[in-house]
C-alpha positions as a Markdown table, in Angstrom:
| # | Residue | x | y | z |
|---|---|---|---|---|
| 1 | Met | -14.9 | -30.2 | -5.7 |
| 2 | Ile | -13.4 | -27.5 | -3.6 |
| 3 | Glu | -15.3 | -28.6 | -0.5 |
| 4 | Arg | -14.5 | -32.3 | -1.1 |
| 5 | Trp | -10.8 | -32.2 | -2.0 |
| 6 | Gly | -9.6 | -28.9 | -0.6 |
| 7 | Gly | -6.1 | -27.9 | -1.9 |
| 8 | Thr | -5.5 | -25.1 | -4.4 |
| 9 | Met | -7.9 | -24.8 | -7.3 |
| 10 | Leu | -6.2 | -23.9 | -10.5 |
| 11 | Met | -8.5 | -22.5 | -13.2 |
| 12 | Asn | -6.9 | -21.5 | -16.6 |
| 13 | Glu | -8.8 | -19.5 | -19.2 |
| 14 | Ala | -11.1 | -18.2 | -16.5 |
| 15 | Asp | -12.8 | -15.7 | -18.8 |
| 16 | Phe | -16.5 | -16.6 | -18.7 |
| 17 | Tyr | -18.6 | -15.3 | -21.5 |
| 18 | Asn | -21.9 | -17.0 | -20.6 |
| 19 | Ser | -23.6 | -14.7 | -18.2 |
| 20 | Asp | -25.1 | -17.5 | -16.2 |
| 21 | Thr | -21.7 | -19.2 | -15.8 |
| 22 | Thr | -20.1 | -15.9 | -14.9 |
| 23 | Ala | -22.6 | -15.1 | -12.2 |
| 24 | Glu | -22.2 | -18.6 | -10.8 |
| 25 | Met | -18.4 | -18.5 | -10.7 |
| 26 | Val | -18.3 | -15.0 | -9.4 |
| 27 | Lys | -20.5 | -16.0 | -6.5 |
| 28 | Ile | -18.2 | -19.0 | -5.7 |
| 29 | Leu | -15.1 | -16.9 | -5.9 |
| 30 | Asn | -16.5 | -14.0 | -3.9 |
| 31 | Glu | -17.6 | -16.2 | -1.1 |
| 32 | Gly | -14.6 | -18.5 | -1.2 |
| 33 | Phe | -11.9 | -16.0 | -0.1 |
| 34 | Glu | -12.7 | -16.3 | 3.6 |
| 35 | Arg | -13.5 | -19.3 | 5.8 |
| 36 | Ser | -17.1 | -18.3 | 6.7 |
| 37 | Gly | -18.3 | -18.0 | 3.1 |
| 38 | Ala | -20.9 | -20.4 | 1.7 |
| 39 | Val | -22.8 | -20.8 | -1.5 |
| 40 | Ile | -26.4 | -21.9 | -1.0 |
| 41 | Lys | -28.5 | -23.3 | -3.9 |
| 42 | Ala | -31.7 | -25.1 | -4.4 |
| 43 | His | -31.2 | -28.9 | -4.9 |
| 44 | Met | -31.7 | -29.7 | -8.6 |
| 45 | Glu | -33.8 | -32.8 | -8.0 |
| 46 | Arg | -35.2 | -32.4 | -4.5 |
| 47 | Gln | -36.6 | -28.9 | -4.4 |
| 48 | Pro | -37.3 | -26.9 | -2.2 |
| 49 | Glu | -34.4 | -28.6 | -0.4 |
| 50 | Val | -31.3 | -26.4 | -0.4 |
| 51 | Val | -27.6 | -27.4 | -0.5 |
| 52 | Ala | -24.9 | -25.3 | 1.1 |
| 53 | Thr | -21.3 | -25.8 | -0.2 |
| 54 | Ile | -18.1 | -24.3 | 1.3 |
| 55 | Pro | -16.0 | -22.7 | -1.4 |
| 56 | Phe | -13.2 | -21.5 | 0.9 |
| 57 | Gly | -9.6 | -22.2 | -0.2 |
| 58 | Pro | -6.7 | -20.8 | -2.3 |
| 59 | Lys | -7.3 | -20.3 | -6.0 |
| 60 | Ile | -5.1 | -19.5 | -8.9 |
| 61 | Leu | -7.0 | -18.0 | -11.9 |
| 62 | Gly | -5.6 | -17.4 | -15.3 |
| 63 | Thr | -7.5 | -14.8 | -17.3 |
| 64 | Arg | -6.9 | -12.6 | -20.4 |
| 65 | Lys | -8.1 | -9.5 | -18.7 |
| 66 | Arg | -9.2 | -8.2 | -15.3 |
| 67 | Trp | -12.6 | -9.1 | -13.9 |
| 68 | Lys | -15.5 | -6.7 | -14.6 |
| 69 | Asp | -16.8 | -7.4 | -11.1 |
| 70 | Gln | -14.8 | -5.0 | -9.0 |
| 71 | Ala | -15.8 | -6.8 | -5.8 |
| 72 | Leu | -14.1 | -9.9 | -7.1 |
| 73 | Glu | -11.1 | -8.0 | -8.5 |
| 74 | Ser | -10.5 | -6.5 | -5.1 |
| 75 | Arg | -10.4 | -9.9 | -3.5 |
| 76 | Cys | -7.6 | -11.0 | -5.9 |
| 77 | Ile | -3.9 | -10.5 | -5.9 |
| 78 | Thr | -3.3 | -9.7 | -9.5 |
| 79 | Glu | 0.0 | -10.3 | -11.4 |
| 80 | Val | 0.0 | -9.3 | -15.1 |
| 81 | Met | 2.1 | -11.8 | -17.0 |
| 82 | His | 4.3 | -11.0 | -19.9 |
| 83 | Glu | 6.0 | -13.1 | -22.6 |
| 84 | Thr | 9.4 | -14.3 | -21.4 |
| 85 | Glu | 12.5 | -13.2 | -23.2 |
| 86 | Arg | 14.6 | -15.9 | -21.5 |
| 87 | Glu | 16.5 | -18.0 | -24.1 |
| 88 | Asp | 16.9 | -20.9 | -21.7 |
| 89 | Ile | 13.2 | -21.6 | -21.7 |
| 90 | Leu | 12.0 | -23.6 | -24.7 |
| 91 | Pro | 8.8 | -22.6 | -26.5 |
| 92 | Val | 7.7 | -26.2 | -26.1 |
| 93 | Leu | 8.2 | -27.7 | -22.6 |
| 94 | Thr | 9.7 | -31.2 | -22.5 |
| 95 | Tyr | 9.7 | -34.0 | -19.9 |
| 96 | Lys | 12.8 | -32.4 | -18.3 |
| 97 | Phe | 10.6 | -29.4 | -17.4 |
| 98 | Arg | 8.0 | -31.6 | -15.9 |
| 99 | Glu | 10.6 | -33.5 | -13.8 |
| 100 | Arg | 11.9 | -30.2 | -12.4 |
| 101 | Gln | 8.3 | -29.1 | -11.8 |
| 102 | Gln | 7.7 | -32.2 | -9.8 |
| 103 | Lys | 10.8 | -31.7 | -7.7 |
| 104 | Leu | 9.7 | -28.2 | -6.9 |
| 105 | Arg | 6.2 | -29.4 | -5.9 |
| 106 | Asn | 7.8 | -32.0 | -3.6 |
| 107 | Lys | 10.0 | -29.3 | -2.0 |
| 108 | Leu | 7.0 | -27.0 | -1.5 |
| 109 | Leu | 5.0 | -29.8 | 0.0 |
| 110 | Met | 7.8 | -30.7 | 2.4 |
| 111 | Phe | 8.0 | -27.0 | 3.4 |
| 112 | Arg | 4.3 | -27.1 | 4.3 |
| 113 | Phe | 4.8 | -30.2 | 6.4 |
| 114 | Lys | 7.7 | -28.7 | 8.3 |
| 115 | Asn | 6.1 | -25.3 | 8.8 |
| 116 | Tyr | 2.4 | -26.1 | 9.1 |
| 117 | His | 2.3 | -25.7 | 12.9 |
| 118 | Lys | 4.4 | -22.6 | 12.9 |
| 119 | Ile | 1.8 | -20.5 | 11.2 |
| 120 | Asp | 0.1 | -18.4 | 13.9 |
| 121 | Glu | -3.2 | -16.8 | 12.7 |
| 122 | Gly | -3.1 | -14.6 | 15.8 |
| 123 | Lys | -0.2 | -12.7 | 14.2 |
| 124 | Ile | -2.7 | -10.9 | 12.1 |
| 125 | Glu | -3.4 | -8.6 | 15.1 |
| 126 | Asp | 0.3 | -7.7 | 15.2 |
| 127 | Leu | 0.5 | -7.1 | 11.5 |
| 128 | Trp | -2.7 | -4.9 | 11.4 |
| 129 | Pro | -0.9 | -1.6 | 12.3 |
| 130 | Glu | 1.6 | -2.1 | 9.5 |
| 131 | Phe | -1.2 | -2.6 | 7.0 |
| 132 | Arg | -3.1 | 0.3 | 8.3 |
| 133 | Glu | -0.1 | 2.6 | 7.8 |
| 134 | Met | -0.1 | 1.7 | 4.1 |
| 135 | Lys | -3.6 | 3.2 | 3.7 |
| 136 | Leu | -4.8 | 0.3 | 1.6 |
| 137 | Asp | -8.4 | -0.4 | 0.9 |
| 138 | Arg | -9.9 | -2.6 | 3.7 |
| 139 | Arg | -11.0 | -5.2 | 1.2 |
| 140 | Leu | -7.4 | -5.5 | -0.1 |
| 141 | Ile | -6.1 | -5.8 | 3.4 |
| 142 | Gln | -8.8 | -8.4 | 4.2 |
| 143 | Ala | -7.8 | -10.5 | 1.2 |
| 144 | Thr | -4.0 | -10.3 | 1.8 |
| 145 | Ile | -3.2 | -9.9 | 5.5 |
| 146 | Gly | -3.8 | -13.6 | 6.2 |
| 147 | Phe | -1.5 | -14.5 | 3.3 |
| 148 | Ser | 1.3 | -12.4 | 4.8 |
| 149 | Val | 1.3 | -14.5 | 8.0 |
| 150 | Leu | 3.1 | -17.1 | 6.0 |
| 151 | Phe | 6.3 | -15.1 | 5.6 |
| 152 | Trp | 6.1 | -12.0 | 7.9 |
| 153 | Gln | 9.4 | -13.1 | 9.6 |
| 154 | Asp | 11.3 | -12.8 | 6.3 |
| 155 | Glu | 12.0 | -9.1 | 6.3 |
| 156 | Glu | 13.0 | -8.9 | 2.7 |
| 157 | Met | 10.1 | -10.9 | 1.5 |
| 158 | Phe | 7.6 | -8.9 | 3.6 |
| 159 | Lys | 9.1 | -5.6 | 2.3 |
| 160 | Arg | 8.6 | -6.8 | -1.3 |
| 161 | Phe | 5.1 | -7.9 | -0.5 |
| 162 | Lys | 4.2 | -4.5 | 0.9 |
| 163 | Lys | 5.6 | -2.8 | -2.2 |
| 164 | Phe | 3.5 | -5.1 | -4.3 |
| 165 | Leu | 0.3 | -4.2 | -2.3 |
| 166 | Lys | 0.9 | -0.5 | -2.8 |
| 167 | Lys | 1.2 | -1.1 | -6.5 |
| 168 | Gln | -2.0 | -3.2 | -6.4 |
| 169 | Gln | -3.8 | -0.4 | -4.6 |
| 170 | Lys | -2.7 | 2.2 | -7.1 |
| 171 | Glu | -3.9 | 0.1 | -10.0 |
| 172 | Leu | -7.3 | -0.6 | -8.4 |
| 173 | Lys | -7.8 | 3.1 | -7.7 |
| 174 | Glu | -6.7 | 4.1 | -11.3 |
| 175 | Glu | -9.2 | 1.5 | -12.7 |
| 176 | Arg | -12.0 | 2.9 | -10.5 |
| 177 | Ala | -11.1 | 6.5 | -11.6 |
| 178 | Ala | -11.4 | 5.4 | -15.3 |
| 179 | Ser | -14.9 | 3.9 | -14.8 |
| 180 | Phe | -18.2 | 5.8 | -15.2 |
| 181 | Asp | -18.5 | 6.0 | -11.4 |
| 182 | Gly | -15.0 | 7.4 | -11.4 |
| 183 | Gly | -16.1 | 10.1 | -13.8 |
| 184 | Ile | -19.0 | 11.0 | -11.6 |
| 185 | Val | -16.7 | 11.3 | -8.5 |
| 186 | Lys | -14.2 | 13.4 | -10.5 |
| 187 | Ala | -17.0 | 15.7 | -11.6 |
| 188 | Ile | -18.2 | 16.1 | -8.0 |
| 189 | Tyr | -14.7 | 16.9 | -6.9 |
| 190 | Glu | -14.2 | 19.5 | -9.6 |
| 191 | Leu | -17.6 | 21.0 | -8.8 |
| 192 | Arg | -17.0 | 21.0 | -5.0 |
| 193 | Asp | -17.2 | 24.8 | -4.7 |
| 194 | Ile | -20.8 | 24.7 | -5.9 |
| 195 | Pro | -23.1 | 24.9 | -2.8 |
| 196 | His | -25.6 | 22.3 | -4.0 |
| 197 | Thr | -24.4 | 19.9 | -6.7 |
| 198 | Thr | -27.3 | 18.3 | -8.6 |
| 199 | Pro | -27.3 | 15.2 | -11.0 |
| 200 | Gly | -27.8 | 17.7 | -13.8 |
| 201 | Asp | -24.7 | 19.6 | -12.9 |
| 202 | Ile | -22.7 | 16.4 | -12.8 |
| 203 | Ala | -24.1 | 15.2 | -16.2 |
| 204 | Asp | -23.4 | 18.5 | -17.9 |
| 205 | His | -19.8 | 18.6 | -16.5 |
| 206 | Met | -19.1 | 15.0 | -17.6 |
| 207 | Glu | -20.3 | 15.9 | -21.1 |
| 208 | Glu | -18.4 | 19.1 | -21.3 |
| 209 | Glu | -15.1 | 18.2 | -19.5 |
| 210 | Gln | -14.9 | 14.4 | -19.9 |
| 211 | Asn | -16.4 | 13.9 | -23.4 |
| 212 | Tyr | -19.2 | 11.7 | -22.3 |
| 213 | Lys | -22.2 | 11.6 | -24.6 |
| 214 | Glu | -25.8 | 12.1 | -23.6 |
| 215 | Val | -25.5 | 11.5 | -19.9 |
| 216 | Ser | -28.9 | 11.5 | -18.3 |
| 217 | His | -29.8 | 12.9 | -14.9 |
| 218 | Gln | -31.6 | 9.7 | -14.0 |
| 219 | Lys | -28.5 | 7.6 | -14.8 |
| 220 | Ile | -26.4 | 9.9 | -12.6 |
| 221 | Gly | -28.9 | 9.6 | -9.8 |
| 222 | Lys | -28.8 | 5.7 | -9.9 |
| 223 | His | -25.0 | 5.7 | -9.8 |
| 224 | Leu | -24.9 | 8.2 | -6.9 |
| 225 | Lys | -27.0 | 5.8 | -4.8 |
| 226 | Arg | -24.5 | 3.1 | -5.5 |
| 227 | Leu | -21.8 | 5.4 | -4.3 |
| 228 | Gly | -23.7 | 6.1 | -1.1 |
| 229 | Leu | -24.5 | 9.6 | -2.2 |
| 230 | Lys | -28.3 | 9.6 | -2.1 |
| 231 | Thr | -29.7 | 12.9 | -3.3 |
| 232 | Lys | -32.2 | 15.0 | -1.3 |
| 233 | Ala | -34.8 | 17.6 | -2.4 |
| 234 | Lys | -33.6 | 21.2 | -2.0 |
| 235 | Lys | -34.7 | 24.6 | -3.0 |
| 236 | Ile | -32.2 | 25.9 | -5.6 |
| 237 | Gly | -32.9 | 29.1 | -7.4 |
| 238 | Gly | -36.5 | 29.1 | -6.5 |
| 239 | Lys | -37.0 | 25.6 | -7.8 |
| 240 | Thr | -37.0 | 22.2 | -6.0 |
| 241 | Glu | -34.2 | 20.0 | -7.2 |
| 242 | Arg | -32.4 | 16.9 | -5.9 |
| 243 | Ala | -28.9 | 17.6 | -4.8 |
| 244 | Ile | -26.1 | 15.8 | -3.1 |
| 245 | Pro | -26.3 | 16.5 | 0.7 |
| 246 | Asn | -23.3 | 18.2 | 2.3 |
| 247 | Asp | -22.1 | 15.0 | 4.0 |
| 248 | Lys | -18.3 | 15.8 | 4.0 |
| 249 | Lys | -17.4 | 12.5 | 5.7 |
| 250 | Gln | -19.1 | 10.3 | 3.0 |
| 251 | Ile | -18.0 | 12.5 | 0.1 |
| 252 | Gln | -14.3 | 12.4 | 1.3 |
| 253 | Arg | -14.6 | 8.6 | 1.7 |
| 254 | Val | -15.7 | 8.4 | -2.0 |
| 255 | Phe | -12.9 | 10.8 | -3.0 |
| 256 | Lys | -10.4 | 8.5 | -1.3 |
| 257 | Arg | -11.7 | 5.5 | -3.1 |
| 258 | Tyr | -11.9 | 6.9 | -6.7 |
| 259 | Ile | -9.5 | 9.8 | -7.0 |
| 260 | Pro | -5.8 | 9.1 | -7.2 |
| 261 | Asp | -3.9 | 10.9 | -4.4 |
| 262 | Tyr | -2.0 | 13.1 | -6.9 |
| 263 | Glu | -5.3 | 14.6 | -8.0 |
| 264 | Ile | -6.6 | 15.4 | -4.5 |
| 265 | Gly | -5.4 | 18.0 | -2.0 |
| 266 | Gln | -4.2 | 16.6 | 1.4 |
| 267 | Glu | -6.8 | 18.7 | 3.1 |
| 268 | Glu | -9.5 | 16.8 | 1.4 |
| 269 | Leu | -8.2 | 13.5 | 2.7 |
| 270 | Gln | -8.2 | 14.5 | 6.4 |
């Protein structure tokens, strides 16, 4: 449908509880945020023939909570909606609302017709320094810098958009910090004075300081790999144990991603 009709896909109640459906939709949404993405599947009737579909295009998703898939969440511009307190909006919308809605749609469509050829994709190169100065995640920049090309000339709008992105960045980092991986990174940071930090050290610290229950060394090891902190065998106290290598660049990269700035010294970020 996306490939055939284009336009903006509106999906309300986009909370998928069936695991197969969730995996399918997450794949479409993850691949569909940039032009080069594609979803390749085996043809249902003519196997082993494969079918490639192009899911690229703008999408508006209404959900009750954030996505569990962090890769997908980082590709979204999230706005948390609240119940309105305006008395001029009826609890049941009438035909008058739909008429005003149609007028607004028509105005927006006319705006697109008038400005379609004014959009310069090459402006992204000029905007890149401003985005870089905000120290946003590259994924967040990737998902939003193209959108900002639409209104970069409106100084006030662009200022508001940058403020929104900083808020989005803060929320993403706080969510990561609250995750299990975030707990591991926090433990590594708090144990940073230990010469060789082992999965056992991290597990014990998380149980003692973060109130986690029965954290196994094996589980910590698996999550460390996901974080790009693959352990290596070392001689520690006369015994051979696996410990995090002293790769300062990679460790600091993980700190930046998972630890809010107010918890980390500036010297750790440089």
